[in-house]
Amino acid sequence: MYHLEFIGSVTRVLYGEIVLVALIVIGLVGRSSIITTAACLLLIVKLTHLDRYLPVIERRGIELGLLFLTLAVLVPFAAGRIQPKDIIDAFSGWVGWVALLGGAIGAFLNSRGLDTLKSDPQLIVGIVIGSIVGVVLLRGIPVGPLMAAGITAVLVKLVQLLAGK
């Protein structure tokens, strides 16, 4: 009996580490350097007893990720590679206007995703697992938990409408 209790307590203590090691393996097998690196960094945080920083990473990680993503996208403007003429040319055809619409819809879906995650935080489990599946099996890029939550919100509404709820 004592032995089983000990194993149970060890499993509870090491559960996070076990999941992170599994994610590292999945990332390596699926050739996803992003998942592998993220899981490695979190495992280092756990193994070096810096767990107190996990809430900060959780709270500010998406903001920092979006900041760096936005910085990377804006570099061509800052470097002068995109001139005013290029901006005008971008909207001279229908594709530029569709891109504008796509950006607006994406921003809207992201806001719905944030609202969805705030009101139904347990959805993050499905979103994270779905993102891992998308990265490993579909060669996707896990940059959009907010977008995934926004798409989830739209799909939930659609199912509710179709089901008459």
Short mmCIF file of N, CA and C in Angstrom, two decimals:
data_model
loop_
_atom_site.label_atom_id
_atom_site.label_comp_id
_atom_site.label_asym_id
_atom_site.label_seq_id
_atom_site.Cartn_x
_atom_site.Cartn_y
_atom_site.Cartn_z
N MET A 1 0.83 -1.19 0.00
CA MET A 1 0.00 0.00 0.00
C MET A 1 0.88 1.26 0.00
N TYR A 2 1.90 1.27 0.87
CA TYR A 2 2.78 2.42 0.93
C TYR A 2 3.48 2.63 -0.42
N HIS A 3 3.90 1.53 -1.02
CA HIS A 3 4.59 1.61 -2.30
C HIS A 3 3.72 2.28 -3.37
N LEU A 4 2.44 1.93 -3.43
CA LEU A 4 1.53 2.53 -4.40
C LEU A 4 1.32 4.02 -4.11
N GLU A 5 1.24 4.36 -2.84
CA GLU A 5 1.09 5.78 -2.49
C GLU A 5 2.33 6.56 -2.91
N PHE A 6 3.51 5.97 -2.71
CA PHE A 6 4.75 6.63 -3.10
C PHE A 6 4.80 6.84 -4.61
N ILE A 7 4.45 5.82 -5.36
CA ILE A 7 4.45 5.93 -6.83
C ILE A 7 3.46 7.00 -7.27
N GLY A 8 2.30 7.04 -6.64
CA GLY A 8 1.31 8.06 -6.98
C GLY A 8 1.81 9.46 -6.72
N SER A 9 2.50 9.66 -5.59
CA SER A 9 2.99 11.00 -5.28
C SER A 9 4.13 11.39 -6.20
N VAL A 10 4.98 10.43 -6.57
CA VAL A 10 6.06 10.72 -7.51
C VAL A 10 5.48 11.08 -8.87
N THR A 11 4.47 10.34 -9.30
CA THR A 11 3.82 10.62 -10.58
C THR A 11 3.23 12.02 -10.58
N ARG A 12 2.59 12.41 -9.47
CA ARG A 12 2.02 13.77 -9.39
C ARG A 12 3.11 14.82 -9.46
N VAL A 13 4.22 14.57 -8.77
CA VAL A 13 5.31 15.53 -8.75
C VAL A 13 5.97 15.65 -10.12
N LEU A 14 6.14 14.53 -10.81
CA LEU A 14 6.87 14.53 -12.07
C LEU A 14 5.97 14.65 -13.30
N TYR A 15 4.67 14.78 -13.12
CA TYR A 15 3.76 14.80 -14.26
C TYR A 15 4.14 15.87 -15.28
N GLY A 16 4.40 17.08 -14.83
CA GLY A 16 4.76 18.16 -15.74
C GLY A 16 6.02 17.84 -16.53
N GLU A 17 7.02 17.29 -15.83
CA GLU A 17 8.27 16.94 -16.49
C GLU A 17 8.05 15.82 -17.51
N ILE A 18 7.22 14.83 -17.15
CA ILE A 18 6.93 13.72 -18.06
C ILE A 18 6.25 14.24 -19.33
N VAL A 19 5.29 15.13 -19.16
CA VAL A 19 4.60 15.71 -20.33
C VAL A 19 5.58 16.49 -21.19
N LEU A 20 6.46 17.27 -20.57
CA LEU A 20 7.43 18.05 -21.34
C LEU A 20 8.40 17.14 -22.10
N VAL A 21 8.86 16.06 -21.47
CA VAL A 21 9.74 15.12 -22.17
C VAL A 21 8.99 14.49 -23.34
N ALA A 22 7.73 14.13 -23.13
CA ALA A 22 6.91 13.57 -24.22
C ALA A 22 6.79 14.58 -25.36
N LEU A 23 6.59 15.85 -25.03
CA LEU A 23 6.49 16.89 -26.07
C LEU A 23 7.82 17.06 -26.81
N ILE A 24 8.92 16.92 -26.09
CA ILE A 24 10.24 17.00 -26.74
C ILE A 24 10.36 15.86 -27.76
N VAL A 25 9.99 14.66 -27.35
CA VAL A 25 10.05 13.50 -28.25
C VAL A 25 9.13 13.71 -29.45
N ILE A 26 7.90 14.16 -29.19
CA ILE A 26 6.95 14.42 -30.28
C ILE A 26 7.51 15.48 -31.23
N GLY A 27 8.08 16.53 -30.66
CA GLY A 27 8.67 17.58 -31.48
C GLY A 27 9.82 17.07 -32.33
N LEU A 28 10.67 16.21 -31.75
CA LEU A 28 11.79 15.65 -32.50
C LEU A 28 11.30 14.72 -33.61
N VAL A 29 10.37 13.84 -33.27
CA VAL A 29 9.83 12.91 -34.27
C VAL A 29 9.11 13.67 -35.39
N GLY A 30 8.34 14.69 -34.99
CA GLY A 30 7.60 15.48 -35.96
C GLY A 30 8.41 16.58 -36.61
N ARG A 31 9.70 16.66 -36.27
CA ARG A 31 10.61 17.68 -36.81
C ARG A 31 10.08 19.10 -36.59
N SER A 32 9.56 19.34 -35.39
CA SER A 32 9.09 20.67 -35.04
C SER A 32 10.05 21.30 -34.03
N SER A 33 10.94 22.13 -34.53
CA SER A 33 11.92 22.76 -33.64
C SER A 33 11.25 23.70 -32.64
N ILE A 34 10.11 24.27 -33.01
CA ILE A 34 9.42 25.20 -32.10
C ILE A 34 8.89 24.46 -30.88
N ILE A 35 8.19 23.34 -31.10
CA ILE A 35 7.67 22.57 -29.97
C ILE A 35 8.82 22.01 -29.14
N THR A 36 9.83 21.47 -29.80
CA THR A 36 10.98 20.90 -29.09
C THR A 36 11.67 21.96 -28.23
N THR A 37 11.94 23.12 -28.81
CA THR A 37 12.62 24.18 -28.08
C THR A 37 11.78 24.69 -26.92
N ALA A 38 10.50 24.92 -27.16
CA ALA A 38 9.62 25.41 -26.09
C ALA A 38 9.56 24.42 -24.93
N ALA A 39 9.39 23.13 -25.25
CA ALA A 39 9.32 22.11 -24.20
C ALA A 39 10.65 22.01 -23.46
N CYS A 40 11.78 22.11 -24.18
CA CYS A 40 13.10 22.08 -23.54
C CYS A 40 13.28 23.26 -22.58
N LEU A 41 12.91 24.44 -23.04
CA LEU A 41 13.05 25.62 -22.18
C LEU A 41 12.20 25.50 -20.92
N LEU A 42 10.97 25.02 -21.07
CA LEU A 42 10.11 24.84 -19.89
C LEU A 42 10.64 23.75 -18.97
N LEU A 43 11.21 22.70 -19.54
CA LEU A 43 11.80 21.65 -18.72
C LEU A 43 13.00 22.19 -17.94
N ILE A 44 13.80 23.01 -18.57
CA ILE A 44 14.93 23.65 -17.88
C ILE A 44 14.41 24.51 -16.73
N VAL A 45 13.36 25.28 -16.98
CA VAL A 45 12.76 26.11 -15.91
C VAL A 45 12.34 25.22 -14.75
N LYS A 46 11.68 24.10 -15.05
CA LYS A 46 11.22 23.18 -13.99
C LYS A 46 12.40 22.55 -13.26
N LEU A 47 13.38 22.05 -13.99
CA LEU A 47 14.49 21.32 -13.37
C LEU A 47 15.44 22.23 -12.60
N THR A 48 15.46 23.50 -12.92
CA THR A 48 16.31 24.45 -12.18
C THR A 48 15.52 25.15 -11.08
N HIS A 49 14.35 24.62 -10.79
CA HIS A 49 13.49 25.12 -9.70
C HIS A 49 13.14 26.60 -9.87
N LEU A 50 12.91 27.00 -11.10
CA LEU A 50 12.48 28.37 -11.38
C LEU A 50 10.98 28.40 -11.67
N ASP A 51 10.25 27.45 -11.07
CA ASP A 51 8.80 27.31 -11.28
C ASP A 51 8.05 28.61 -10.99
N ARG A 52 8.60 29.42 -10.11
CA ARG A 52 7.90 30.67 -9.74
C ARG A 52 7.73 31.59 -10.95
N TYR A 53 8.52 31.38 -12.00
CA TYR A 53 8.40 32.20 -13.20
C TYR A 53 7.37 31.67 -14.20
N LEU A 54 6.87 30.46 -13.98
CA LEU A 54 5.89 29.89 -14.91
C LEU A 54 4.63 30.75 -15.04
N PRO A 55 4.07 31.30 -13.95
CA PRO A 55 2.89 32.17 -14.12
C PRO A 55 3.20 33.42 -14.95
N VAL A 56 4.40 33.96 -14.81
CA VAL A 56 4.78 35.14 -15.61
C VAL A 56 4.89 34.75 -17.08
N ILE A 57 5.51 33.61 -17.35
CA ILE A 57 5.62 33.13 -18.73
C ILE A 57 4.23 32.90 -19.30
N GLU A 58 3.35 32.29 -18.49
CA GLU A 58 1.99 32.02 -18.94
C GLU A 58 1.23 33.31 -19.22
N ARG A 59 1.39 34.29 -18.33
CA ARG A 59 0.63 35.53 -18.43
C ARG A 59 1.16 36.43 -19.55
N ARG A 60 2.47 36.49 -19.70
CA ARG A 60 3.07 37.43 -20.65
C ARG A 60 3.64 36.79 -21.91
N GLY A 61 3.66 35.46 -21.97
CA GLY A 61 4.27 34.76 -23.09
C GLY A 61 3.63 35.08 -24.43
N ILE A 62 2.30 35.07 -24.47
CA ILE A 62 1.61 35.36 -25.74
C ILE A 62 1.90 36.79 -26.17
N GLU A 63 1.89 37.72 -25.21
CA GLU A 63 2.18 39.12 -25.55
C GLU A 63 3.58 39.25 -26.13
N LEU A 64 4.57 38.60 -25.49
CA LEU A 64 5.94 38.68 -26.00
C LEU A 64 6.07 38.01 -27.36
N GLY A 65 5.40 36.87 -27.52
CA GLY A 65 5.42 36.19 -28.81
C GLY A 65 4.83 37.05 -29.91
N LEU A 66 3.69 37.68 -29.61
CA LEU A 66 3.05 38.56 -30.59
C LEU A 66 3.91 39.78 -30.88
N LEU A 67 4.58 40.29 -29.84
CA LEU A 67 5.47 41.43 -30.03
C LEU A 67 6.59 41.07 -31.01
N PHE A 68 7.25 39.93 -30.79
CA PHE A 68 8.35 39.54 -31.67
C PHE A 68 7.85 39.18 -33.07
N LEU A 69 6.69 38.57 -33.17
CA LEU A 69 6.10 38.28 -34.48
C LEU A 69 5.83 39.58 -35.23
N THR A 70 5.26 40.56 -34.53
CA THR A 70 4.96 41.86 -35.15
C THR A 70 6.25 42.58 -35.54
N LEU A 71 7.27 42.51 -34.67
CA LEU A 71 8.56 43.11 -35.01
C LEU A 71 9.11 42.52 -36.30
N ALA A 72 9.07 41.20 -36.42
CA ALA A 72 9.60 40.53 -37.61
C ALA A 72 8.84 40.96 -38.87
N VAL A 73 7.52 41.10 -38.75
CA VAL A 73 6.70 41.49 -39.90
C VAL A 73 6.95 42.95 -40.29
N LEU A 74 7.26 43.79 -39.31
CA LEU A 74 7.47 45.22 -39.59
C LEU A 74 8.90 45.57 -40.01
N VAL A 75 9.83 44.64 -39.91
CA VAL A 75 11.22 44.91 -40.28
C VAL A 75 11.35 45.45 -41.70
N PRO A 76 10.65 44.91 -42.71
CA PRO A 76 10.79 45.48 -44.06
C PRO A 76 10.43 46.97 -44.13
N PHE A 77 9.47 47.41 -43.31
CA PHE A 77 9.14 48.84 -43.27
C PHE A 77 10.29 49.62 -42.64
N ALA A 78 10.78 49.12 -41.50
CA ALA A 78 11.86 49.81 -40.79
C ALA A 78 13.14 49.84 -41.61
N ALA A 79 13.40 48.79 -42.37
CA ALA A 79 14.62 48.71 -43.17
C ALA A 79 14.51 49.49 -44.48
N GLY A 80 13.33 50.04 -44.75
CA GLY A 80 13.14 50.83 -45.97
C GLY A 80 12.94 49.99 -47.22
N ARG A 81 12.70 48.70 -47.06
CA ARG A 81 12.49 47.84 -48.23
C ARG A 81 11.08 47.99 -48.80
N ILE A 82 10.16 48.53 -48.01
CA ILE A 82 8.81 48.80 -48.50
C ILE A 82 8.64 50.31 -48.55
N GLN A 83 8.42 50.81 -49.74
CA GLN A 83 8.29 52.24 -49.98
C GLN A 83 6.81 52.61 -50.13
N PRO A 84 6.47 53.90 -50.03
CA PRO A 84 5.08 54.32 -50.21
C PRO A 84 4.46 53.81 -51.52
N LYS A 85 5.26 53.77 -52.59
CA LYS A 85 4.76 53.26 -53.87
C LYS A 85 4.33 51.79 -53.73
N ASP A 86 5.08 51.00 -52.96
CA ASP A 86 4.74 49.59 -52.76
C ASP A 86 3.41 49.45 -52.04
N ILE A 87 3.16 50.33 -51.10
CA ILE A 87 1.89 50.29 -50.36
C ILE A 87 0.73 50.62 -51.30
N ILE A 88 0.91 51.64 -52.13
CA ILE A 88 -0.13 52.01 -53.10
C ILE A 88 -0.35 50.87 -54.09
N ASP A 89 0.74 50.28 -54.58
CA ASP A 89 0.63 49.16 -55.53
C ASP A 89 -0.09 47.96 -54.91
N ALA A 90 0.12 47.75 -53.61
CA ALA A 90 -0.51 46.60 -52.94
C ALA A 90 -2.03 46.67 -53.00
N PHE A 91 -2.57 47.90 -53.05
CA PHE A 91 -4.03 48.05 -53.07
C PHE A 91 -4.57 48.42 -54.44
N SER A 92 -3.74 48.28 -55.47
CA SER A 92 -4.23 48.58 -56.82
C SER A 92 -4.96 47.39 -57.44
N GLY A 93 -4.81 46.22 -56.85
CA GLY A 93 -5.51 45.03 -57.36
C GLY A 93 -6.38 44.43 -56.28
N TRP A 94 -7.21 43.48 -56.70
CA TRP A 94 -8.16 42.89 -55.76
C TRP A 94 -7.49 42.06 -54.68
N VAL A 95 -6.31 41.48 -54.97
CA VAL A 95 -5.62 40.63 -53.99
C VAL A 95 -5.22 41.45 -52.76
N GLY A 96 -4.79 42.67 -52.96
CA GLY A 96 -4.44 43.54 -51.84
C GLY A 96 -5.63 43.83 -50.94
N TRP A 97 -6.80 44.02 -51.55
CA TRP A 97 -8.01 44.29 -50.77
C TRP A 97 -8.47 43.03 -50.03
N VAL A 98 -8.28 41.87 -50.67
CA VAL A 98 -8.61 40.61 -49.98
C VAL A 98 -7.65 40.41 -48.79
N ALA A 99 -6.38 40.78 -48.97
CA ALA A 99 -5.42 40.68 -47.87
C ALA A 99 -5.81 41.61 -46.72
N LEU A 100 -6.28 42.80 -47.05
CA LEU A 100 -6.76 43.74 -46.03
C LEU A 100 -7.94 43.13 -45.27
N LEU A 101 -8.88 42.56 -46.01
CA LEU A 101 -10.03 41.90 -45.39
C LEU A 101 -9.59 40.72 -44.53
N GLY A 102 -8.64 39.93 -45.04
CA GLY A 102 -8.11 38.80 -44.27
C GLY A 102 -7.47 39.24 -42.97
N GLY A 103 -6.72 40.33 -43.01
CA GLY A 103 -6.11 40.87 -41.79
C GLY A 103 -7.15 41.32 -40.78
N ALA A 104 -8.20 41.99 -41.28
CA ALA A 104 -9.27 42.46 -40.39
C ALA A 104 -10.02 41.28 -39.77
N ILE A 105 -10.32 40.27 -40.59
CA ILE A 105 -11.03 39.08 -40.08
C ILE A 105 -10.14 38.34 -39.08
N GLY A 106 -8.86 38.24 -39.38
CA GLY A 106 -7.92 37.59 -38.46
C GLY A 106 -7.87 38.29 -37.11
N ALA A 107 -7.81 39.63 -37.14
CA ALA A 107 -7.79 40.39 -35.89
C ALA A 107 -9.09 40.19 -35.11
N PHE A 108 -10.21 40.16 -35.83
CA PHE A 108 -11.51 39.93 -35.18
C PHE A 108 -11.55 38.54 -34.54
N LEU A 109 -11.11 37.52 -35.29
CA LEU A 109 -11.11 36.16 -34.74
C LEU A 109 -10.19 36.05 -33.53
N ASN A 110 -9.05 36.74 -33.57
CA ASN A 110 -8.16 36.73 -32.41
C ASN A 110 -8.84 37.32 -31.18
N SER A 111 -9.61 38.39 -31.36
CA SER A 111 -10.31 38.98 -30.21
C SER A 111 -11.36 38.02 -29.69
N ARG A 112 -12.06 37.32 -30.59
CA ARG A 112 -13.04 36.30 -30.16
C ARG A 112 -12.33 35.17 -29.43
N GLY A 113 -11.15 34.81 -29.91
CA GLY A 113 -10.37 33.76 -29.26
C GLY A 113 -9.96 34.13 -27.85
N LEU A 114 -9.53 35.36 -27.68
CA LEU A 114 -9.16 35.82 -26.34
C LEU A 114 -10.36 35.79 -25.41
N ASP A 115 -11.50 36.28 -25.89
CA ASP A 115 -12.73 36.24 -25.08
C ASP A 115 -13.11 34.80 -24.74
N THR A 116 -12.98 33.90 -25.71
CA THR A 116 -13.33 32.49 -25.50
C THR A 116 -12.43 31.87 -24.45
N LEU A 117 -11.13 32.12 -24.53
CA LEU A 117 -10.20 31.55 -23.56
C LEU A 117 -10.44 32.11 -22.16
N LYS A 118 -10.82 33.38 -22.07
CA LYS A 118 -11.12 33.97 -20.76
C LYS A 118 -12.37 33.34 -20.15
N SER A 119 -13.38 33.11 -20.97
CA SER A 119 -14.65 32.58 -20.45
C SER A 119 -14.65 31.06 -20.32
N ASP A 120 -13.79 30.37 -21.06
CA ASP A 120 -13.79 28.90 -21.06
C ASP A 120 -12.34 28.40 -21.12
N PRO A 121 -11.55 28.64 -20.05
CA PRO A 121 -10.12 28.36 -20.10
C PRO A 121 -9.75 26.90 -20.32
N GLN A 122 -10.66 25.96 -20.03
CA GLN A 122 -10.31 24.54 -20.23
C GLN A 122 -10.17 24.20 -21.71
N LEU A 123 -10.64 25.07 -22.60
CA LEU A 123 -10.46 24.83 -24.04
C LEU A 123 -8.99 24.83 -24.45
N ILE A 124 -8.14 25.43 -23.63
CA ILE A 124 -6.72 25.52 -23.99
C ILE A 124 -6.11 24.13 -24.16
N VAL A 125 -6.62 23.13 -23.41
CA VAL A 125 -6.09 21.76 -23.53
C VAL A 125 -6.30 21.25 -24.96
N GLY A 126 -7.53 21.36 -25.46
CA GLY A 126 -7.82 20.92 -26.83
C GLY A 126 -7.06 21.72 -27.86
N ILE A 127 -6.93 23.02 -27.62
CA ILE A 127 -6.21 23.88 -28.56
C ILE A 127 -4.73 23.52 -28.61
N VAL A 128 -4.13 23.28 -27.44
CA VAL A 128 -2.71 22.92 -27.40
C VAL A 128 -2.48 21.58 -28.10
N ILE A 129 -3.31 20.58 -27.76
CA ILE A 129 -3.16 19.27 -28.39
C ILE A 129 -3.43 19.37 -29.90
N GLY A 130 -4.45 20.13 -30.28
CA GLY A 130 -4.73 20.33 -31.70
C GLY A 130 -3.58 21.02 -32.41
N SER A 131 -2.95 21.99 -31.75
CA SER A 131 -1.79 22.68 -32.35
C SER A 131 -0.63 21.71 -32.54
N ILE A 132 -0.41 20.85 -31.54
CA ILE A 132 0.67 19.86 -31.66
C ILE A 132 0.38 18.91 -32.81
N VAL A 133 -0.85 18.43 -32.91
CA VAL A 133 -1.24 17.56 -34.02
C VAL A 133 -1.04 18.28 -35.35
N GLY A 134 -1.45 19.55 -35.41
CA GLY A 134 -1.29 20.33 -36.64
C GLY A 134 0.16 20.53 -37.02
N VAL A 135 1.03 20.72 -36.03
CA VAL A 135 2.45 20.90 -36.31
C VAL A 135 3.08 19.59 -36.78
N VAL A 136 2.81 18.53 -36.03
CA VAL A 136 3.47 17.26 -36.31
C VAL A 136 2.92 16.59 -37.57
N LEU A 137 1.61 16.53 -37.71
CA LEU A 137 1.01 15.79 -38.83
C LEU A 137 0.77 16.64 -40.07
N LEU A 138 0.48 17.92 -39.89
CA LEU A 138 0.14 18.77 -41.03
C LEU A 138 1.24 19.76 -41.39
N ARG A 139 2.37 19.67 -40.67
CA ARG A 139 3.51 20.58 -40.88
C ARG A 139 3.11 22.04 -40.69
N GLY A 140 2.21 22.28 -39.73
CA GLY A 140 1.77 23.63 -39.44
C GLY A 140 2.76 24.36 -38.55
N ILE A 141 2.41 25.59 -38.21
CA ILE A 141 3.25 26.42 -37.34
C ILE A 141 2.38 26.88 -36.17
N PRO A 142 2.82 26.61 -34.93
CA PRO A 142 1.97 26.93 -33.77
C PRO A 142 2.08 28.39 -33.33
N VAL A 143 1.69 29.31 -34.19
CA VAL A 143 1.79 30.71 -33.81
C VAL A 143 0.45 31.28 -33.35
N GLY A 144 -0.62 30.52 -33.47
CA GLY A 144 -1.91 31.14 -33.25
C GLY A 144 -2.86 30.50 -32.27
N PRO A 145 -2.51 30.41 -30.96
CA PRO A 145 -3.51 29.90 -30.02
C PRO A 145 -4.74 30.80 -29.96
N LEU A 146 -4.55 32.09 -30.12
CA LEU A 146 -5.70 33.00 -30.12
C LEU A 146 -6.55 32.77 -31.37
N MET A 147 -5.89 32.58 -32.50
CA MET A 147 -6.62 32.30 -33.73
C MET A 147 -7.33 30.96 -33.62
N ALA A 148 -6.64 29.96 -33.07
CA ALA A 148 -7.27 28.65 -32.89
C ALA A 148 -8.49 28.76 -31.98
N ALA A 149 -8.38 29.55 -30.93
CA ALA A 149 -9.52 29.76 -30.02
C ALA A 149 -10.63 30.53 -30.73
N GLY A 150 -10.27 31.49 -31.59
CA GLY A 150 -11.27 32.22 -32.35
C GLY A 150 -12.01 31.32 -33.33
N ILE A 151 -11.27 30.46 -34.01
CA ILE A 151 -11.90 29.50 -34.92
C ILE A 151 -12.78 28.55 -34.13
N THR A 152 -12.30 28.13 -32.96
CA THR A 152 -13.10 27.27 -32.08
C THR A 152 -14.40 27.96 -31.71
N ALA A 153 -14.32 29.25 -31.35
CA ALA A 153 -15.53 30.00 -30.98
C ALA A 153 -16.52 30.04 -32.14
N VAL A 154 -16.02 30.28 -33.35
CA VAL A 154 -16.89 30.32 -34.53
C VAL A 154 -17.50 28.94 -34.79
N LEU A 155 -16.69 27.89 -34.69
CA LEU A 155 -17.20 26.53 -34.91
C LEU A 155 -18.24 26.14 -33.86
N VAL A 156 -18.00 26.52 -32.60
CA VAL A 156 -18.97 26.23 -31.53
C VAL A 156 -20.29 26.94 -31.83
N LYS A 157 -20.23 28.21 -32.22
CA LYS A 157 -21.45 28.96 -32.57
C LYS A 157 -22.17 28.30 -33.74
N LEU A 158 -21.41 27.88 -34.74
CA LEU A 158 -21.99 27.24 -35.92
C LEU A 158 -22.71 25.94 -35.53
N VAL A 159 -22.05 25.13 -34.71
CA VAL A 159 -22.67 23.87 -34.26
C VAL A 159 -23.92 24.16 -33.43
N GLN A 160 -23.85 25.18 -32.57
CA GLN A 160 -25.02 25.55 -31.76
C GLN A 160 -26.17 26.01 -32.65
N LEU A 161 -25.86 26.78 -33.69
CA LEU A 161 -26.91 27.23 -34.62
C LEU A 161 -27.52 26.05 -35.36
N LEU A 162 -26.68 25.15 -35.83
CA LEU A 162 -27.17 23.98 -36.57
C LEU A 162 -27.96 23.03 -35.67
N ALA A 163 -27.57 22.96 -34.40
CA ALA A 163 -28.26 22.08 -33.45
C ALA A 163 -29.49 22.75 -32.85
N GLY A 164 -29.67 24.03 -33.14
CA GLY A 164 -30.83 24.77 -32.62
C GLY A 164 -30.72 25.15 -31.16
N LYS A 165 -29.50 25.30 -30.66
CA LYS A 165 -29.31 25.67 -29.25
C LYS A 165 -29.08 27.15 -29.11
#
